[in-house]
Tab-separated table of C-alpha atoms (C1' of nucleotides) and ligand atoms in Angstrom:
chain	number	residue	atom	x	y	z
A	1	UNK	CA	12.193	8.948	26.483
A	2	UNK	CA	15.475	7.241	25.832
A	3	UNK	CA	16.242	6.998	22.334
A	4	UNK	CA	18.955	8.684	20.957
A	5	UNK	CA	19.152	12.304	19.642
A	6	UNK	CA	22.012	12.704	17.738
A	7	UNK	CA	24.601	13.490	20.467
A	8	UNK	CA	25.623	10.833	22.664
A	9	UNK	CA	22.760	8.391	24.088
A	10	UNK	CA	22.207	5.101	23.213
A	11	UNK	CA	19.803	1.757	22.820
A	12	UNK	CA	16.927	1.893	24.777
A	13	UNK	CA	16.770	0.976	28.277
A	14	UNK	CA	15.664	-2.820	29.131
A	15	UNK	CA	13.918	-1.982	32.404
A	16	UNK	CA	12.744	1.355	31.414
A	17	UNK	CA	8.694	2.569	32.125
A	18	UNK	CA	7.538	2.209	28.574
A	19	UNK	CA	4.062	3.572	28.732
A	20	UNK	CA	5.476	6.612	28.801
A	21	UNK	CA	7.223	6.482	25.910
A	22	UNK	CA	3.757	5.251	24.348
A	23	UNK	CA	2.120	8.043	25.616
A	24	UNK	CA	5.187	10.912	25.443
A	25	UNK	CA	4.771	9.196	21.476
A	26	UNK	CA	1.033	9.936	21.316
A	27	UNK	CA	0.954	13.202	22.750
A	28	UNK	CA	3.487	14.263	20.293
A	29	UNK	CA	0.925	12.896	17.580
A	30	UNK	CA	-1.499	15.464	18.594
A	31	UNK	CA	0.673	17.956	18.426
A	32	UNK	CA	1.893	17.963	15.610
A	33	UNK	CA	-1.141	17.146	13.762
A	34	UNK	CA	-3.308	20.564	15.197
A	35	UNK	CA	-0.450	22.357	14.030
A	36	UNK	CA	-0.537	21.284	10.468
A	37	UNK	CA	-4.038	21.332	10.526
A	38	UNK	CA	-4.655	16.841	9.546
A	39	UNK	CA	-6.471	14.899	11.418
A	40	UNK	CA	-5.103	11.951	13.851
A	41	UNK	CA	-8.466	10.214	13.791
A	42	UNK	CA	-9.080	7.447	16.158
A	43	UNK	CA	-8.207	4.245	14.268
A	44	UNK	CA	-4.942	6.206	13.334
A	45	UNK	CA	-4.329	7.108	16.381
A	46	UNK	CA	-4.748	3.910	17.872
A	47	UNK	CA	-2.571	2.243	15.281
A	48	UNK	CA	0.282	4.618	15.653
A	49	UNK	CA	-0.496	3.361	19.804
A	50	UNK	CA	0.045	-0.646	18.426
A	51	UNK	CA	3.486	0.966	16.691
A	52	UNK	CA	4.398	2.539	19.861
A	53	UNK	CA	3.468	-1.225	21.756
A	54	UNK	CA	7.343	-1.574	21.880
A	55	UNK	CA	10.637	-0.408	20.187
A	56	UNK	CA	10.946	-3.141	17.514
A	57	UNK	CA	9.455	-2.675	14.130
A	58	UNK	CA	5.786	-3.879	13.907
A	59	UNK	CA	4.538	-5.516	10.758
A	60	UNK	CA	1.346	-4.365	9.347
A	61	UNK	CA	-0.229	-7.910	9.620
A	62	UNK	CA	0.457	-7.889	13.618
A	63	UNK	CA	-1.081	-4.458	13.583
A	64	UNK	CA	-3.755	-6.028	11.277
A	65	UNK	CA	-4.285	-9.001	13.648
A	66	UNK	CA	-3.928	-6.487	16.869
A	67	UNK	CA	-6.727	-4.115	15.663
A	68	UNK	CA	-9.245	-7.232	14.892
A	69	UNK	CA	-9.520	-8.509	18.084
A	70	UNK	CA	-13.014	-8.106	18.403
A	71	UNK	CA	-15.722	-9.264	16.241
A	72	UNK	CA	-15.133	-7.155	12.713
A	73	UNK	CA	-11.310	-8.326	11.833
A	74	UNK	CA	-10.080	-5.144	10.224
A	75	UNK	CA	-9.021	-5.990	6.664
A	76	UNK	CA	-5.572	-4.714	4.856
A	77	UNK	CA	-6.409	-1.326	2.993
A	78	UNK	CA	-7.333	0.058	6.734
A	79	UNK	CA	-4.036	-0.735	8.199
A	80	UNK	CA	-2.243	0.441	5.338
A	81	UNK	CA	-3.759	3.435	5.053
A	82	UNK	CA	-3.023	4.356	8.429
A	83	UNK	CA	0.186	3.554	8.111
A	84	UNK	CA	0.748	5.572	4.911
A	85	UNK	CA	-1.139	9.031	6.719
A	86	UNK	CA	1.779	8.183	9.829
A	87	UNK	CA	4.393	7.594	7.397
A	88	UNK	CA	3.471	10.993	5.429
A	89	UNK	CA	3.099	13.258	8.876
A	90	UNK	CA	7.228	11.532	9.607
A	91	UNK	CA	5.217	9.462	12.877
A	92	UNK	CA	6.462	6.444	11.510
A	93	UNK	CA	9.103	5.131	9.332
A	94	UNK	CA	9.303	2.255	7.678
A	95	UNK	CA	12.323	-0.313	7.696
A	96	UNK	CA	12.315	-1.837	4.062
A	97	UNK	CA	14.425	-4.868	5.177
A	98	UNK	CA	12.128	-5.984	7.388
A	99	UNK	CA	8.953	-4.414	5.636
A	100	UNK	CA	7.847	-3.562	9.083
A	101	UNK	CA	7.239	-0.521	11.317
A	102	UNK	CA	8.941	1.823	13.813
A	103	UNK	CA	7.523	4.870	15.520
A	104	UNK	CA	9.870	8.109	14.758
A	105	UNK	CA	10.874	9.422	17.863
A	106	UNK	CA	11.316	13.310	16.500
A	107	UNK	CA	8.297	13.619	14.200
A	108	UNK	CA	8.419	17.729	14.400
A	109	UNK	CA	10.560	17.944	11.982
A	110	UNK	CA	11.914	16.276	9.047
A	111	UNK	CA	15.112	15.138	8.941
A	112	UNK	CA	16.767	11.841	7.798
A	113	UNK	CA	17.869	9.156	9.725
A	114	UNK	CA	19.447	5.946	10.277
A	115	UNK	CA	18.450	2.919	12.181
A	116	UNK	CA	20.327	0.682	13.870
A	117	UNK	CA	17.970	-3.198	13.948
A	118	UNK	CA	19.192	-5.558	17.113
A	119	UNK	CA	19.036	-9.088	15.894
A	120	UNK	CA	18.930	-10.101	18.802
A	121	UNK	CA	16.143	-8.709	20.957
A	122	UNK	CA	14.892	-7.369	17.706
A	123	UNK	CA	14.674	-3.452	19.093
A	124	UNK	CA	15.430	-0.830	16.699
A	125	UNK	CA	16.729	2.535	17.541
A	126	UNK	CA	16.519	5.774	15.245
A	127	UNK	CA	19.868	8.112	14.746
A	128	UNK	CA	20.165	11.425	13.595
A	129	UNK	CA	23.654	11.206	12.820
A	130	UNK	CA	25.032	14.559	10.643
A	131	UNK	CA	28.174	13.173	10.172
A	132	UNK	CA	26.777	10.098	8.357
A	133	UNK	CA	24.380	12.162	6.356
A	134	UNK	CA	26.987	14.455	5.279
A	135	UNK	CA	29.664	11.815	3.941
A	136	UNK	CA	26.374	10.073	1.833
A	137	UNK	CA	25.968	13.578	0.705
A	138	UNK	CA	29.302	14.082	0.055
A	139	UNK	CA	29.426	10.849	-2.329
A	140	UNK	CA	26.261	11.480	-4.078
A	141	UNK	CA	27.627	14.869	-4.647
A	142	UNK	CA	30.689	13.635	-6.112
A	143	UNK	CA	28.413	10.584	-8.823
A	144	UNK	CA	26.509	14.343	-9.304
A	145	UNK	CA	23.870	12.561	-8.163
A	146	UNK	CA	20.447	14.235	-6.867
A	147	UNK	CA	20.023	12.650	-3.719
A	148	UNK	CA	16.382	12.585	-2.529
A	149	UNK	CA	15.614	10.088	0.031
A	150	UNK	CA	18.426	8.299	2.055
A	151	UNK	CA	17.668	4.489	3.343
A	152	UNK	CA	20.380	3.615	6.107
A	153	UNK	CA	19.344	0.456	8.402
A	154	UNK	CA	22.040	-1.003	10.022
A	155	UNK	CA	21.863	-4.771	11.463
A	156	UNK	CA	23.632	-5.835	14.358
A	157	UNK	CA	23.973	-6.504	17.657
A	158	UNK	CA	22.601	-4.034	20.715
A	159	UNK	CA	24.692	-3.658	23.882
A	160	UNK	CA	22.221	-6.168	26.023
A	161	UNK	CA	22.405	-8.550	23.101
A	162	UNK	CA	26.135	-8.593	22.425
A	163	UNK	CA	26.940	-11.822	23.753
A	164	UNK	CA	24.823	-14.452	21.201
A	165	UNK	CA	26.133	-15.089	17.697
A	166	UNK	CA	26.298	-12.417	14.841
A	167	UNK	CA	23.249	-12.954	13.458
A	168	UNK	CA	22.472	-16.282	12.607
B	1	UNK	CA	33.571	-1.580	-17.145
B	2	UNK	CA	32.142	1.668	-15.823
B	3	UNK	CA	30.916	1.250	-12.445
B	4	UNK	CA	32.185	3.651	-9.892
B	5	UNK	CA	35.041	2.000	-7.533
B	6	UNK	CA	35.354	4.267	-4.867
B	7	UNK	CA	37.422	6.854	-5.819
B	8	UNK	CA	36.391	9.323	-8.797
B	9	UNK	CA	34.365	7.874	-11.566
B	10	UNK	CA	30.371	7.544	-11.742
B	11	UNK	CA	27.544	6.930	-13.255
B	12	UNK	CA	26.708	4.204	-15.883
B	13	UNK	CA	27.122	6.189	-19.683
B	14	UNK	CA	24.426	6.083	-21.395
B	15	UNK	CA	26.017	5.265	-24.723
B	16	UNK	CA	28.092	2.344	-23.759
B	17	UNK	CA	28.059	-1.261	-25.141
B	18	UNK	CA	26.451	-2.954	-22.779
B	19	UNK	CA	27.257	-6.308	-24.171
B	20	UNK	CA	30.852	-6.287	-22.860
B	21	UNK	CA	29.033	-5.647	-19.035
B	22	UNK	CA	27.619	-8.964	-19.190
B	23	UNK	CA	30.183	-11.023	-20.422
B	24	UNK	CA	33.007	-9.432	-18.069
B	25	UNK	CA	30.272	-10.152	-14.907
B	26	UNK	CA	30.171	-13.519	-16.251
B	27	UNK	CA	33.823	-13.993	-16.977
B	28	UNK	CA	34.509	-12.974	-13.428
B	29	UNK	CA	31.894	-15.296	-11.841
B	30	UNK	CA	33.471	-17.947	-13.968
B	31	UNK	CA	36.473	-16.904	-12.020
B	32	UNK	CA	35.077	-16.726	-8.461
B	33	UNK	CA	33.413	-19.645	-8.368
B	34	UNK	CA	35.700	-21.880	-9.656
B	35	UNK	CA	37.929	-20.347	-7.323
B	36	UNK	CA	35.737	-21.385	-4.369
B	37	UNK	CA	35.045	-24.773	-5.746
B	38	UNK	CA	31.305	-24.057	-5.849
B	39	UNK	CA	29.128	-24.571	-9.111
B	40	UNK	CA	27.933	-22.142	-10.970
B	41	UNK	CA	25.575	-24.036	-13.055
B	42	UNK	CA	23.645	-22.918	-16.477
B	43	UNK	CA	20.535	-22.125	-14.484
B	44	UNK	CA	22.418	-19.971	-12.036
B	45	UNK	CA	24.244	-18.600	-14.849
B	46	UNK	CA	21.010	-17.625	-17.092
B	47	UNK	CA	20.253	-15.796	-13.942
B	48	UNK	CA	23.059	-13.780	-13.108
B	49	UNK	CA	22.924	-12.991	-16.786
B	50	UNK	CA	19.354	-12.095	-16.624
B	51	UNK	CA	19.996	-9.974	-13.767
B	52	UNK	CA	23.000	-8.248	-15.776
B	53	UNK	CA	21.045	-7.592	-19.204
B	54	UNK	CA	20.298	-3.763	-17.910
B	55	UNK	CA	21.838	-1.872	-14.624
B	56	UNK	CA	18.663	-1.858	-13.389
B	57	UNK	CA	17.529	-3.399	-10.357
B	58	UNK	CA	15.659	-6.605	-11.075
B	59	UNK	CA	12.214	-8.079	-9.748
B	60	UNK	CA	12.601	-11.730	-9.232
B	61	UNK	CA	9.285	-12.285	-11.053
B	62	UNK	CA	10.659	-10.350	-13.722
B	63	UNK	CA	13.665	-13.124	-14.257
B	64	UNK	CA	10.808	-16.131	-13.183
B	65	UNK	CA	8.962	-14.664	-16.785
B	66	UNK	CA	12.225	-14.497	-18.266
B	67	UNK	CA	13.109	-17.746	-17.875
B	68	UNK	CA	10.123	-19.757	-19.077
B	69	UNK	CA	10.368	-17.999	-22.559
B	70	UNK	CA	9.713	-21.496	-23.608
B	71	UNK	CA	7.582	-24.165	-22.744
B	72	UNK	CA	7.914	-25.388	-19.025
B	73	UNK	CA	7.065	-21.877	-17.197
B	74	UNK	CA	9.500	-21.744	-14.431
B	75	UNK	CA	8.250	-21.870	-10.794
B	76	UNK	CA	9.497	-19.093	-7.832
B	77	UNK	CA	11.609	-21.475	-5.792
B	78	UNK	CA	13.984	-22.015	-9.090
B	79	UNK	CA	14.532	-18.566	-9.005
B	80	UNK	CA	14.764	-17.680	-5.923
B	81	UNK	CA	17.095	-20.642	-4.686
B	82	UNK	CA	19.406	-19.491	-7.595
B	83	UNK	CA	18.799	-16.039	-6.548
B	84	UNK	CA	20.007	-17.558	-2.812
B	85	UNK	CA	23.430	-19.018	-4.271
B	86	UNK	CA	24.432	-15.630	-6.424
B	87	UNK	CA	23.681	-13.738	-3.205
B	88	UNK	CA	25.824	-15.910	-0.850
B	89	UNK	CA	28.758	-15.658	-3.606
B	90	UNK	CA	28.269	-11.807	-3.767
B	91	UNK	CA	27.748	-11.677	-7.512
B	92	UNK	CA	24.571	-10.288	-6.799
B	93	UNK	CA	23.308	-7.581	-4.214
B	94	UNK	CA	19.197	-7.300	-3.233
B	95	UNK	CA	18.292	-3.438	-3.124
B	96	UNK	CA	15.508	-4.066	-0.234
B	97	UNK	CA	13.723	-1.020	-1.071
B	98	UNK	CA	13.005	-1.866	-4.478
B	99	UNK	CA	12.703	-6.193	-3.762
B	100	UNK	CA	14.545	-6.509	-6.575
B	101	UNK	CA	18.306	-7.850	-6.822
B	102	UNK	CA	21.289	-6.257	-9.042
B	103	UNK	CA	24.220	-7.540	-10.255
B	104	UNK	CA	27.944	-7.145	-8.092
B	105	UNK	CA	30.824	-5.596	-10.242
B	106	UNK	CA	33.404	-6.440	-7.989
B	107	UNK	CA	31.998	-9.605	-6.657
B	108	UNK	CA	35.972	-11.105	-6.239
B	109	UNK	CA	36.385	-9.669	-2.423
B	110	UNK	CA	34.132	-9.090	0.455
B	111	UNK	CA	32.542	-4.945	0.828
B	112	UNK	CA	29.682	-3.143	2.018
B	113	UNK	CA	28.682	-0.894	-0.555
B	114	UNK	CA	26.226	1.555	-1.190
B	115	UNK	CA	23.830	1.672	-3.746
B	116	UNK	CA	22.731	4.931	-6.022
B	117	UNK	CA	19.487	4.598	-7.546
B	118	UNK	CA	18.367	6.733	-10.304
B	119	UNK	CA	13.892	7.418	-9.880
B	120	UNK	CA	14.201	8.436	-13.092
B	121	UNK	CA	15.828	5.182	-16.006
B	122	UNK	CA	15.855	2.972	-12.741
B	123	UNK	CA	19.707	2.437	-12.862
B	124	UNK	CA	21.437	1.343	-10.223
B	125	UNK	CA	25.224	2.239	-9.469
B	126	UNK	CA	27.298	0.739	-6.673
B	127	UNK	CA	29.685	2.798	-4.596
B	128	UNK	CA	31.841	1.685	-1.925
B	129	UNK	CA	32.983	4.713	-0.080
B	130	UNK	CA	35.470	4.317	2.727
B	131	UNK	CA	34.506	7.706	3.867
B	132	UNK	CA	30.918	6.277	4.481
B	133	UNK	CA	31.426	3.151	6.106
B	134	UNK	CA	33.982	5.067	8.949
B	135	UNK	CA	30.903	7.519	9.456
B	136	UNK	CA	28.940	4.309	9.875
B	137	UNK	CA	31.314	2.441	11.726
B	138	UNK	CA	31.742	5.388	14.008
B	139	UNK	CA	28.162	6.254	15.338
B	140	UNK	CA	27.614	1.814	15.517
B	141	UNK	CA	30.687	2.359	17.717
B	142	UNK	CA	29.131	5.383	19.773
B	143	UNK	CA	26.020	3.110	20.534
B	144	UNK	CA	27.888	0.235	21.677
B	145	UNK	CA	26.434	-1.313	18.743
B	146	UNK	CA	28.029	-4.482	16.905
B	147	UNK	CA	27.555	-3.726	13.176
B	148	UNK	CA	26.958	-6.729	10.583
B	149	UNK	CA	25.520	-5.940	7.853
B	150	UNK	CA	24.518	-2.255	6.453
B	151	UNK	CA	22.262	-1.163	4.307
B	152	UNK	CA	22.497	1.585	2.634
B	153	UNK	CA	20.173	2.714	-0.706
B	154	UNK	CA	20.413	6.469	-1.852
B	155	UNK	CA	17.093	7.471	-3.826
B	156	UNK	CA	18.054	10.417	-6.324
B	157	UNK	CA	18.463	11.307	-9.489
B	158	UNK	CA	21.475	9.906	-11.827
B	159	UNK	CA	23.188	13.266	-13.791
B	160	UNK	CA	21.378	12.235	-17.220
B	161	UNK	CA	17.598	12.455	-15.478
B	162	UNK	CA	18.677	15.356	-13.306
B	163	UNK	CA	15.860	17.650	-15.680
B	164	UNK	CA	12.649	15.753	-14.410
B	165	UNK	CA	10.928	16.092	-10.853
B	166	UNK	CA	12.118	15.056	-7.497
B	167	UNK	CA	10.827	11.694	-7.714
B	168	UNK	CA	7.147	11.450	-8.269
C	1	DA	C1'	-30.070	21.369	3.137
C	2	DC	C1'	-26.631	20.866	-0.443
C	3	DG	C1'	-22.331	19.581	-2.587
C	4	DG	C1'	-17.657	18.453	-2.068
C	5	DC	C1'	-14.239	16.339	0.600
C	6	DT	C1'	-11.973	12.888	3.555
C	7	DC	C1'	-12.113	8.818	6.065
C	8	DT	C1'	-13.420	4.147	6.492
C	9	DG	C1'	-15.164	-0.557	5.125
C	10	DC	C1'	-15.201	-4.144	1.881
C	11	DT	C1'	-14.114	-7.370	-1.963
C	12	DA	C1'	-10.961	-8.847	-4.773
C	13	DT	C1'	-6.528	-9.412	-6.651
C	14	DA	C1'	-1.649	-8.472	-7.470
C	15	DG	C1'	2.976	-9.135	-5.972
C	16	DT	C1'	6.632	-11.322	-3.070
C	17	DG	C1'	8.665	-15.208	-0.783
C	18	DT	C1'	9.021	-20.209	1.500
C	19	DA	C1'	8.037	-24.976	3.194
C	20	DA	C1'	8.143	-29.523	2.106
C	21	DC	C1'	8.799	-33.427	-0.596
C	22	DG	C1'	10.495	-36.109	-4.549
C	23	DT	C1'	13.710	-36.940	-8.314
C	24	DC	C1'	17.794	-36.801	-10.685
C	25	DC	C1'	22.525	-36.186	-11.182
C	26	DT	C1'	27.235	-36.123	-9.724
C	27	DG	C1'	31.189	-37.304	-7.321
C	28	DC	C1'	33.023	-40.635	-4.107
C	29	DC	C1'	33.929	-44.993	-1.646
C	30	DG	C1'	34.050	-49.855	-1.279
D	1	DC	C1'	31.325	-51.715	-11.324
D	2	DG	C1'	27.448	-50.900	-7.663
D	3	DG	C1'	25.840	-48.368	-4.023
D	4	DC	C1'	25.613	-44.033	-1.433
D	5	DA	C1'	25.613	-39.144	0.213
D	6	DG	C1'	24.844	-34.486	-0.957
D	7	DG	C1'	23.627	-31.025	-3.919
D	8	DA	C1'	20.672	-29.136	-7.464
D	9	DC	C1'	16.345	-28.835	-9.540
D	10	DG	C1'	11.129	-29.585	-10.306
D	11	DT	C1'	6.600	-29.248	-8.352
D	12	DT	C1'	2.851	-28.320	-5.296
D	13	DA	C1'	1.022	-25.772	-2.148
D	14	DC	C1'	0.887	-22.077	0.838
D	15	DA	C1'	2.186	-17.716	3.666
D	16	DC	C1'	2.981	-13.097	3.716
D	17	DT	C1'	2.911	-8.257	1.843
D	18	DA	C1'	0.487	-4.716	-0.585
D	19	DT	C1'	-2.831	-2.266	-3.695
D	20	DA	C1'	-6.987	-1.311	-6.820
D	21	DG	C1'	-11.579	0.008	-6.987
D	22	DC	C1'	-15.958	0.876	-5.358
D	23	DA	C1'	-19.561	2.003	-1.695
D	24	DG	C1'	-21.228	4.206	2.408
D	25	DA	C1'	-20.566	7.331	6.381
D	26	DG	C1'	-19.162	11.634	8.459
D	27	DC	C1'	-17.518	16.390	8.306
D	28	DC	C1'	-17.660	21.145	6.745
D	29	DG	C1'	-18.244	25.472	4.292
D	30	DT	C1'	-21.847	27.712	1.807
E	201	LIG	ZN1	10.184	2.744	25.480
E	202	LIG	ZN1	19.195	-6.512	21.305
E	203	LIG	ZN1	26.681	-1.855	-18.822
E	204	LIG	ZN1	18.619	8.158	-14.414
DNA sequence: ACGGCTCTGCTATAGTGTAACGTCCTGCCG
DNA sequence: CGGCAGGACGTTACACTATAGCAGAGCCGT
C-alpha cells in the first residue's frame, strides 16, 4: 500500500504491484465487516473489487457496465445499492465533483478526509490531514456553526503529471 | 450586506431585508462586468437574480421553472449556458454536493472560499479563511501536488437550526 | 415449518447536464 | 449603407446520474 497516511507519503506509485493493493483493499473489507457483524456479500464485494480496479474514482455506470459483462446487464438500483452499503461501512467515498468513486484506504475507522483529484492521470489520493481538519473546525467554530460532514476535494496536478497544462 | 468576509462576522440574520441582498449583488455585477467589457444581458441577469432571491443554494431546474413563468417554457441549455457565463465571472459559485449554484458576495476579485451549509433552512454562507487555504496549501505542498482549484463544502448546522438533529 | 428480515432483480421514472445546429442581433469594416 | 464575424439565444434531441416501488429469493431465529 502506498497511499498516504497522514504523515509524510505521497501520490501513488506509477510502477507499483497494484493487485495488492486490490487485494490488501479486499481483505480489509472482510475484516471489518465480521467485526461489525454486516455482511460483504458477493456482488458487494465484487463491486468494491471494480472500485479497487485502480486509484481514480470509478463512476457507477463503468461499474454498471463492468458488472454486466455477461448475459444479464445488471441494472442501476444494484450498483447503487452496493455502493451506498460501501459508502455506509467508510469502504468507499464518494467525490461529489466528479459524482464518481474511490476506495477509502483506512476504512477501520472513521475519520474525515481530503482528496487530492490529478487532472492529469486522473488518480486520486485520500489525506488525513489534522491540521486541515482543525483550521475548518476552527472556522465553523467561530460562524458557531455545527459542523457535521466536511467535503474537501482538491484538483490539481500529481507529481508524474506536473508538466501538462493546469487543467484545461 | 451580511455575509461573513473572513474575519469575525457570520451567519445570514434571519430578520434581515433581503431585498437590499439582491439589488447590491446586482449593482456589483453591473459593476464587474462592465468593468471587464463582457455583457451581462437581461437573461443572465434574471438569473443571477433568481439565484439571489434566497441564500439558499439553487437547483438549476429550479431557475429553468422559474423562468418560463410565462408562456414559452424555457429549455436547460438557456439556463445552463447563462449559468456557464455567471460562473466564469465569479458572481456565482456551484456547491457540487448539493448540484445547485449560489450567488458570490464578493464576486469583484479572484478567492477560493469555503462554503457553510446549514441541513437545516438550506442556507448557504461563504467564508474565505486564510487560515484554511495555508492548511490546504500546505499538505498540496507536502504531496508535491499542484493545487488549482479547491473545493471545500462544510455540512452543519447554521446557529438558528442548531436545536434539530444532526442532519437526518 | 413459520414469520420476519435482508439482499437482489426488475421496471419505470425522476433529476441533471450537453451536443449540435440554426437564427438573430450587434458591433465592426469596407 | 451593405456585408460580415462573433456572440447570444432558441430548439431538438440525447447522455448521464440517481431513486422509487414492487416482487422474488435466501437467511435465520423460534
Ligand atoms: Zn495501487
Ligand atoms: Zn496525475
Ligand atoms: Zn440576504
Ligand atoms: Zn439553518
Amino acid at each position: 500500500m502506498n497511499t498516504t497516511r497522514g504523515d509524510k507519503p505521497a501520490f501513488h506509485d506509477g510502477g507499483h504491484e497494484h493487485q495488492s493493493c486490490i487485494e490488501d483493499a479486499l481483505a480489509r473489507a472482510d475484516d471489518v465487516c465480521r467485526e461489525r457483524g454486516v455482511r460483504l456479500t458477493p456482488l458487494r464485494r465484487r463491486v468494491l473489487e471494480l472500485v479497487w480496479s485502480s486509484h481514480r474514482a470509478v463512476k457507477a455506470y463503468d461499474l454498471l457496465a463492468a458488472l454486466g459483462d455477461a448475459v444479464g446487464a445488471a441494472k442501476p438500483p444494484t450498483v447503487y445499492r452496493a455502493l451506498e452499503f460501501l459508502m455506509a461501512q467508510g469502504l468507499v467515498h464518494r467525490i461529489d465533483s466528479l459524482n464518481a468513486f474511490v476506495g477509502c484506504p483506512q476504512p477501520d475507522h472513521r475519520h474525515s478526509a481530503q482528496f487530492l483529484i490529478c487532472g492529469g492521470c486522473g488518480d486520486v489520493s485520500e489525506l488525513n490531514a489534522a491540521s486541515i481538519d482543525r483550521a475548518v473546525a476552527d472556522q465553523a467554530a467561530d460562524s458557531d456553526f455545527a459542523l457535521s460532514r466536511s467535503i474537501i476535494e482538491l484538483h490539481g496536478r500529481c507529481p508524474r503529471c506536473a508538466t501538462l497544462p493546469p487543467t484545461p
